[in-house]
PDB file of C-alpha atoms and ligand atoms in Angstrom:
ATOM      1  CA  UNK A   1     116.689  68.333 108.664  1.00  0.00           C
ATOM      2  CA  UNK A   2     113.469  67.274 110.331  1.00  0.00           C
ATOM      3  CA  UNK A   3     110.413  68.133 108.248  1.00  0.00           C
ATOM      4  CA  UNK A   4     108.286  70.691 110.069  1.00  0.00           C
ATOM      5  CA  UNK A   5     104.495  70.525 109.924  1.00  0.00           C
ATOM      6  CA  UNK A   6     102.631  73.420 108.273  1.00  0.00           C
ATOM      7  CA  UNK A   7     101.739  74.814 111.676  1.00  0.00           C
ATOM      8  CA  UNK A   8     105.296  74.581 113.062  1.00  0.00           C
ATOM      9  CA  UNK A   9     106.697  76.238 109.958  1.00  0.00           C
ATOM     10  CA  UNK A  10     104.118  79.052 110.177  1.00  0.00           C
ATOM     11  CA  UNK A  11     105.033  79.701 113.776  1.00  0.00           C
ATOM     12  CA  UNK A  12     108.769  79.601 113.088  1.00  0.00           C
ATOM     13  CA  UNK A  13     108.776  82.046 110.162  1.00  0.00           C
ATOM     14  CA  UNK A  14     106.280  84.370 111.880  1.00  0.00           C
ATOM     15  CA  UNK A  15     108.723  84.598 114.786  1.00  0.00           C
ATOM     16  CA  UNK A  16     111.603  85.361 112.412  1.00  0.00           C
ATOM     17  CA  UNK A  17     109.815  88.259 110.721  1.00  0.00           C
ATOM     18  CA  UNK A  18     108.603  89.611 114.076  1.00  0.00           C
ATOM     19  CA  UNK A  19     112.218  89.732 115.272  1.00  0.00           C
ATOM     20  CA  UNK A  20     113.136  92.327 112.626  1.00  0.00           C
ATOM     21  CA  UNK A  21     113.778  95.738 114.183  1.00  0.00           C
ATOM     22  CA  UNK A  22     111.797  98.859 113.305  1.00  0.00           C
ATOM     23  CA  UNK A  23     114.803 100.167 111.373  1.00  0.00           C
ATOM     24  CA  UNK A  24     115.156  96.884 109.451  1.00  0.00           C
ATOM     25  CA  UNK A  25     111.438  96.990 108.633  1.00  0.00           C
ATOM     26  CA  UNK A  26     111.675 100.594 107.390  1.00  0.00           C
ATOM     27  CA  UNK A  27     114.722  99.822 105.277  1.00  0.00           C
ATOM     28  CA  UNK A  28     112.978  96.774 103.793  1.00  0.00           C
ATOM     29  CA  UNK A  29     109.966  98.915 102.830  1.00  0.00           C
ATOM     30  CA  UNK A  30     112.193 101.404 101.022  1.00  0.00           C
ATOM     31  CA  UNK A  31     114.095  98.621  99.223  1.00  0.00           C
ATOM     32  CA  UNK A  32     110.723  97.215  98.174  1.00  0.00           C
ATOM     33  CA  UNK A  33     109.892 100.506  96.427  1.00  0.00           C
ATOM     34  CA  UNK A  34     113.123 100.249  94.401  1.00  0.00           C
ATOM     35  CA  UNK A  35     112.389  96.632  93.474  1.00  0.00           C
ATOM     36  CA  UNK A  36     108.847  97.422  92.366  1.00  0.00           C
ATOM     37  CA  UNK A  37     109.287 100.712  90.532  1.00  0.00           C
ATOM     38  CA  UNK A  38     111.818  99.131  88.169  1.00  0.00           C
ATOM     39  CA  UNK A  39     109.553  96.121  87.561  1.00  0.00           C
ATOM     40  CA  UNK A  40     107.960  96.042  84.090  1.00  0.00           C
ATOM     41  CA  UNK A  41     104.761  94.357  85.338  1.00  0.00           C
ATOM     42  CA  UNK A  42     104.181  97.132  87.811  1.00  0.00           C
ATOM     43  CA  UNK A  43     105.070  99.869  85.352  1.00  0.00           C
ATOM     44  CA  UNK A  44     102.336  98.699  82.978  1.00  0.00           C
ATOM     45  CA  UNK A  45      99.739  97.971  85.697  1.00  0.00           C
ATOM     46  CA  UNK A  46      96.937 100.398  86.600  1.00  0.00           C
ATOM     47  CA  UNK A  47      94.771  98.440  89.088  1.00  0.00           C
ATOM     48  CA  UNK A  48      96.903  97.004  91.879  1.00  0.00           C
ATOM     49  CA  UNK A  49      95.848  95.126  95.024  1.00  0.00           C
ATOM     50  CA  UNK A  50      98.131  95.447  98.025  1.00  0.00           C
ATOM     51  CA  UNK A  51      97.677  94.961 101.780  1.00  0.00           C
ATOM     52  CA  UNK A  52      98.434  96.737 105.050  1.00  0.00           C
ATOM     53  CA  UNK A  53     101.188  95.050 107.051  1.00  0.00           C
ATOM     54  CA  UNK A  54     100.308  92.992 110.115  1.00  0.00           C
ATOM     55  CA  UNK A  55     102.342  90.678 112.356  1.00  0.00           C
ATOM     56  CA  UNK A  56     105.761  91.687 111.003  1.00  0.00           C
ATOM     57  CA  UNK A  57     104.840  91.432 107.317  1.00  0.00           C
ATOM     58  CA  UNK A  58     106.853  93.447 104.797  1.00  0.00           C
ATOM     59  CA  UNK A  59     105.169  96.876 104.944  1.00  0.00           C
ATOM     60  CA  UNK A  60     104.016  98.099 101.524  1.00  0.00           C
ATOM     61  CA  UNK A  61     102.581 101.451 102.716  1.00  0.00           C
ATOM     62  CA  UNK A  62     105.495 103.540 101.358  1.00  0.00           C
ATOM     63  CA  UNK A  63     105.048 101.722  98.019  1.00  0.00           C
ATOM     64  CA  UNK A  64     101.295 102.426  98.091  1.00  0.00           C
ATOM     65  CA  UNK A  65     101.977 106.153  98.536  1.00  0.00           C
ATOM     66  CA  UNK A  66     104.395 106.077  95.609  1.00  0.00           C
ATOM     67  CA  UNK A  67     101.771 104.353  93.437  1.00  0.00           C
ATOM     68  CA  UNK A  68      99.210 107.011  94.386  1.00  0.00           C
ATOM     69  CA  UNK A  69     101.714 109.660  93.269  1.00  0.00           C
ATOM     70  CA  UNK A  70     101.924 107.890  89.927  1.00  0.00           C
ATOM     71  CA  UNK A  71      98.143 107.973  89.513  1.00  0.00           C
ATOM     72  CA  UNK A  72      97.671 104.200  89.923  1.00  0.00           C
ATOM     73  CA  UNK A  73      94.574 102.749  91.605  1.00  0.00           C
ATOM     74  CA  UNK A  74      95.281 100.736  94.762  1.00  0.00           C
ATOM     75  CA  UNK A  75      92.933  98.193  96.345  1.00  0.00           C
ATOM     76  CA  UNK A  76      92.978  96.417  99.703  1.00  0.00           C
ATOM     77  CA  UNK A  77      91.468  93.069 100.722  1.00  0.00           C
ATOM     78  CA  UNK A  78      88.306  93.146 102.830  1.00  0.00           C
ATOM     79  CA  UNK A  79      86.789  90.059 104.465  1.00  0.00           C
ATOM     80  CA  UNK A  80      83.627  89.125 102.573  1.00  0.00           C
ATOM     81  CA  UNK A  81      80.602  89.931 104.793  1.00  0.00           C
ATOM     82  CA  UNK A  82      78.634  86.750 104.007  1.00  0.00           C
ATOM     83  CA  UNK A  83      80.943  84.436 102.114  1.00  0.00           C
ATOM     84  CA  UNK A  84      83.338  83.135 104.794  1.00  0.00           C
ATOM     85  CA  UNK A  85      86.922  82.544 103.645  1.00  0.00           C
ATOM     86  CA  UNK A  86      86.576  84.910 100.693  1.00  0.00           C
ATOM     87  CA  UNK A  87      87.970  88.398 100.047  1.00  0.00           C
ATOM     88  CA  UNK A  88      86.627  91.483  98.312  1.00  0.00           C
ATOM     89  CA  UNK A  89      89.017  94.142  96.984  1.00  0.00           C
ATOM     90  CA  UNK A  90      88.087  97.758  97.751  1.00  0.00           C
ATOM     91  CA  UNK A  91      89.528 100.934  96.313  1.00  0.00           C
ATOM     92  CA  UNK A  92      91.966 102.506  98.808  1.00  0.00           C
ATOM     93  CA  UNK A  93      92.827 106.210  98.730  1.00  0.00           C
ATOM     94  CA  UNK A  94      94.036 108.832 101.184  1.00  0.00           C
ATOM     95  CA  UNK A  95      90.465 109.609 102.329  1.00  0.00           C
ATOM     96  CA  UNK A  96      89.338 105.976 102.784  1.00  0.00           C
ATOM     97  CA  UNK A  97      87.391 105.288 105.976  1.00  0.00           C
ATOM     98  CA  UNK A  98      89.085 102.348 107.705  1.00  0.00           C
ATOM     99  CA  UNK A  99      87.762  99.779 110.192  1.00  0.00           C
ATOM    100  CA  UNK A 100      89.413  96.846 111.978  1.00  0.00           C
ATOM    101  CA  UNK A 101      88.306  93.372 110.890  1.00  0.00           C
ATOM    102  CA  UNK A 102      87.992  90.305 113.149  1.00  0.00           C
ATOM    103  CA  UNK A 103      91.743  89.671 112.905  1.00  0.00           C
ATOM    104  CA  UNK A 104      92.519  93.243 114.009  1.00  0.00           C
ATOM    105  CA  UNK A 105      93.656  94.134 110.475  1.00  0.00           C
ATOM    106  CA  UNK A 106      92.703  97.571 109.147  1.00  0.00           C
ATOM    107  CA  UNK A 107      90.505  97.454 106.023  1.00  0.00           C
ATOM    108  CA  UNK A 108      88.399  99.978 104.065  1.00  0.00           C
ATOM    109  CA  UNK A 109      84.835 100.225 105.370  1.00  0.00           C
ATOM    110  CA  UNK A 110      82.632  98.095 103.125  1.00  0.00           C
ATOM    111  CA  UNK A 111      80.969 100.111 100.355  1.00  0.00           C
ATOM    112  CA  UNK A 112      79.713  98.138  97.357  1.00  0.00           C
ATOM    113  CA  UNK A 113      80.430 101.053  95.011  1.00  0.00           C
ATOM    114  CA  UNK A 114      84.143 100.705  95.814  1.00  0.00           C
ATOM    115  CA  UNK A 115      84.459  96.946  95.149  1.00  0.00           C
ATOM    116  CA  UNK A 116      86.754  96.012  92.263  1.00  0.00           C
ATOM    117  CA  UNK A 117      86.079  92.649  90.553  1.00  0.00           C
ATOM    118  CA  UNK A 118      89.155  90.411  90.825  1.00  0.00           C
ATOM    119  CA  UNK A 119      89.312  90.066  87.020  1.00  0.00           C
ATOM    120  CA  UNK A 120      89.796  93.833  86.703  1.00  0.00           C
ATOM    121  CA  UNK A 121      92.933  93.796  88.893  1.00  0.00           C
ATOM    122  CA  UNK A 122      96.220  93.759  86.973  1.00  0.00           C
ATOM    123  CA  UNK A 123      98.329  92.629  89.935  1.00  0.00           C
ATOM    124  CA  UNK A 124      97.540  91.133  93.335  1.00  0.00           C
ATOM    125  CA  UNK A 125     100.405  91.521  95.782  1.00  0.00           C
ATOM    126  CA  UNK A 126      99.885  89.035  98.602  1.00  0.00           C
ATOM    127  CA  UNK A 127     101.435  88.947 102.022  1.00  0.00           C
ATOM    128  CA  UNK A 128     102.731  85.529 103.049  1.00  0.00           C
ATOM    129  CA  UNK A 129     104.276  83.675 105.967  1.00  0.00           C
ATOM    130  CA  UNK A 130     106.742  81.423 104.114  1.00  0.00           C
ATOM    131  CA  UNK A 131     107.723  80.810 100.481  1.00  0.00           C
ATOM    132  CA  UNK A 132     110.100  78.648  98.458  1.00  0.00           C
ATOM    133  CA  UNK A 133     112.139  79.363  95.313  1.00  0.00           C
ATOM    134  CA  UNK A 134     109.467  77.716  93.146  1.00  0.00           C
ATOM    135  CA  UNK A 135     106.903  80.361  94.133  1.00  0.00           C
ATOM    136  CA  UNK A 136     104.926  78.232  96.541  1.00  0.00           C
ATOM    137  CA  UNK A 137     103.210  80.245  99.241  1.00  0.00           C
ATOM    138  CA  UNK A 138     102.121  79.585 102.788  1.00  0.00           C
ATOM    139  CA  UNK A 139      99.789  82.139 104.370  1.00  0.00           C
ATOM    140  CA  UNK A 140      98.439  82.629 107.874  1.00  0.00           C
ATOM    141  CA  UNK A 141      96.198  79.589 107.490  1.00  0.00           C
ATOM    142  CA  UNK A 142      92.919  81.115 106.335  1.00  0.00           C
ATOM    143  CA  UNK A 143      93.268  80.108 102.682  1.00  0.00           C
ATOM    144  CA  UNK A 144      91.926  83.519 101.584  1.00  0.00           C
ATOM    145  CA  UNK A 145      94.359  84.094  98.734  1.00  0.00           C
ATOM    146  CA  UNK A 146      94.142  80.459  97.603  1.00  0.00           C
ATOM    147  CA  UNK A 147      90.407  80.994  97.102  1.00  0.00           C
ATOM    148  CA  UNK A 148      90.953  84.369  95.379  1.00  0.00           C
ATOM    149  CA  UNK A 149      93.568  82.973  92.999  1.00  0.00           C
ATOM    150  CA  UNK A 150      91.827  79.630  92.366  1.00  0.00           C
ATOM    151  CA  UNK A 151      89.721  81.159  89.584  1.00  0.00           C
ATOM    152  CA  UNK A 152      92.277  83.348  87.840  1.00  0.00           C
ATOM    153  CA  UNK A 153      92.978  82.651  84.162  1.00  0.00           C
ATOM    154  CA  UNK A 154      96.234  83.277  82.251  1.00  0.00           C
ATOM    155  CA  UNK A 155      97.846  85.200  85.124  1.00  0.00           C
ATOM    156  CA  UNK A 156      95.126  87.868  85.164  1.00  0.00           C
ATOM    157  CA  UNK A 157      95.484  89.188  87.786  1.00  0.00           C
ATOM    158  CA  UNK A 158      99.219  88.522  88.082  1.00  0.00           C
ATOM    159  CA  UNK A 159      99.991  87.195  91.582  1.00  0.00           C
ATOM    160  CA  UNK A 160     103.126  88.426  93.302  1.00  0.00           C
ATOM    161  CA  UNK A 161     104.142  87.676  96.878  1.00  0.00           C
ATOM    162  CA  UNK A 162     105.939  90.196  99.076  1.00  0.00           C
ATOM    163  CA  UNK A 163     108.198  88.906 101.824  1.00  0.00           C
ATOM    164  CA  UNK A 164     111.284  89.501 103.895  1.00  0.00           C
ATOM    165  CA  UNK A 165     114.315  87.424 102.871  1.00  0.00           C
ATOM    166  CA  UNK A 166     114.093  85.482 106.164  1.00  0.00           C
ATOM    167  CA  UNK A 167     110.766  83.997 105.042  1.00  0.00           C
ATOM    168  CA  UNK A 168     112.404  81.835 102.362  1.00  0.00           C
ATOM    169  CA  UNK A 169     112.334  78.150 103.327  1.00  0.00           C
ATOM    170  CA  UNK A 170     113.915  75.146 101.622  1.00  0.00           C
ATOM    171  CA  UNK A 171     111.048  72.722 102.175  1.00  0.00           C
ATOM    172  CA  UNK A 172     107.503  74.057 102.050  1.00  0.00           C
ATOM    173  CA  UNK A 173     104.768  71.480 102.651  1.00  0.00           C
ATOM    174  CA  UNK A 174     102.298  72.084  99.823  1.00  0.00           C
ATOM    175  CA  UNK A 175      98.627  71.165  99.794  1.00  0.00           C
ATOM    176  CA  UNK A 176      96.487  70.455  96.726  1.00  0.00           C
ATOM    177  CA  UNK A 177      94.581  73.757  97.083  1.00  0.00           C
ATOM    178  CA  UNK A 178      97.688  75.968  97.449  1.00  0.00           C
ATOM    179  CA  UNK A 179      98.011  78.277  94.439  1.00  0.00           C
ATOM    180  CA  UNK A 180     101.637  79.148  93.569  1.00  0.00           C
ATOM    181  CA  UNK A 181     102.655  82.749  92.902  1.00  0.00           C
ATOM    182  CA  UNK A 182     104.095  83.985  89.590  1.00  0.00           C
ATOM    183  CA  UNK A 183     106.838  85.874  91.426  1.00  0.00           C
ATOM    184  CA  UNK A 184     107.973  86.702  94.934  1.00  0.00           C
ATOM    185  CA  UNK A 185     109.663  90.013  95.645  1.00  0.00           C
ATOM    186  CA  UNK A 186     111.895  90.497  98.676  1.00  0.00           C
ATOM    187  CA  UNK A 187     113.895  93.631  99.535  1.00  0.00           C
ATOM    188  CA  UNK A 188     116.968  92.116  97.847  1.00  0.00           C
ATOM    189  CA  UNK A 189     115.744  89.550  95.284  1.00  0.00           C
ATOM    190  CA  UNK A 190     113.062  88.598  92.817  1.00  0.00           C
ATOM    191  CA  UNK A 191     112.120  84.905  92.613  1.00  0.00           C
ATOM    192  CA  UNK A 192     110.428  84.124  89.331  1.00  0.00           C
TER     193      UNK A 192
HETATM  194  N1  ADP B   1      90.023  77.119  96.652  1.00  0.00           N
HETATM  195  C1  ADP B   1      89.612  76.708  97.849  1.00  0.00           C
HETATM  196  N2  ADP B   1      88.335  76.286  98.045  1.00  0.00           N
HETATM  197  C2  ADP B   1      87.938  75.883  99.245  1.00  0.00           C
HETATM  198  N3  ADP B   1      88.706  75.831 100.348  1.00  0.00           N
HETATM  199  C3  ADP B   1      89.969  76.235 100.235  1.00  0.00           C
HETATM  200  C4  ADP B   1      90.493  76.693  98.981  1.00  0.00           C
HETATM  201  N4  ADP B   1      91.780  77.041  99.183  1.00  0.00           N
HETATM  202  C5  ADP B   1      92.054  76.810 100.491  1.00  0.00           C
HETATM  203  N5  ADP B   1      90.974  76.318 101.111  1.00  0.00           N
HETATM  204  C6  ADP B   1      90.882  75.924 102.526  1.00  0.00           C
HETATM  205  O1  ADP B   1      91.444  76.948 103.335  1.00  0.00           O
HETATM  206  C7  ADP B   1      92.082  76.354 104.474  1.00  0.00           C
HETATM  207  C8  ADP B   1      93.380  77.040 104.741  1.00  0.00           C
HETATM  208  O2  ADP B   1      94.246  76.870 103.634  1.00  0.00           O
HETATM  209  P1  ADP B   1      95.822  76.987 103.838  1.00  0.00           P
HETATM  210  O3  ADP B   1      96.461  76.771 102.497  1.00  0.00           O
HETATM  211  O4  ADP B   1      96.264  76.109 104.957  1.00  0.00           O
HETATM  212  O5  ADP B   1      95.973  78.502 104.301  1.00  0.00           O
HETATM  213  P2  ADP B   1      97.023  79.601 103.806  1.00  0.00           P
HETATM  214  O6  ADP B   1      97.093  79.537 102.306  1.00  0.00           O
HETATM  215  O7  ADP B   1      96.453  80.864 104.332  1.00  0.00           O
HETATM  216  O8  ADP B   1      98.328  79.234 104.425  1.00  0.00           O
HETATM  217  C9  ADP B   1      92.242  74.882 104.175  1.00  0.00           C
HETATM  218  O9  ADP B   1      91.460  74.162 105.091  1.00  0.00           O
HETATM  219  C10 ADP B   1      91.719  74.692 102.771  1.00  0.00           C
HETATM  220  O10 ADP B   1      90.935  73.539 102.664  1.00  0.00           O
HETATM  221 MG1   MG B   2      97.460  77.909 101.159  1.00  0.00          MG
END
């Protein structure tokens, strides 16, 4: 098979996930809850970063609502206001005031009192565009999670990718700065 460039592979797998129907997306979100609630890492975690789905990503909102029910604290990524390429993680609850960022992604309105230091997070669930069985991750091309995870020590926070099964690829072109994930959870499998 011809080796695709990073950009070709991004485009290809983004198209695949965008072809999933609304019903398939909803079913995947419910399967994700089952996968996560039986996961020991999640059961013992209190401070959990997730994301709001965009561009066909696996939608974790039903999982977020379940975590709220369980009394867990959920955080969402927010583009750093003066440190380009970097993320902040803000507490997300049912009353959070949301704004759209420059990518059109909904994020909590910046409030310094709601910022959680990355080291305090137990788990960061990342969205991704493509992954391989070894846990390598390709994102949308901004490098945001690579920068976030570059400074983590001893898997604190523990990085887990969320993806549809169709986002698994056999050959992922990896760059020196790409940080692999500890696990990737799909609606049907866990890659560890
Ligand atoms: N830890 C880092 N420090 C500085 N720049 C980084 C870091 N990680 C990634 N980058 C930069 O971010 C850009 C996008 O990274 P890439 O891995 O292609 O995106 P993504 O992970 O979103 O698919 C690259 O130009 C890369 O140099
Ligand atoms: Mg990367």
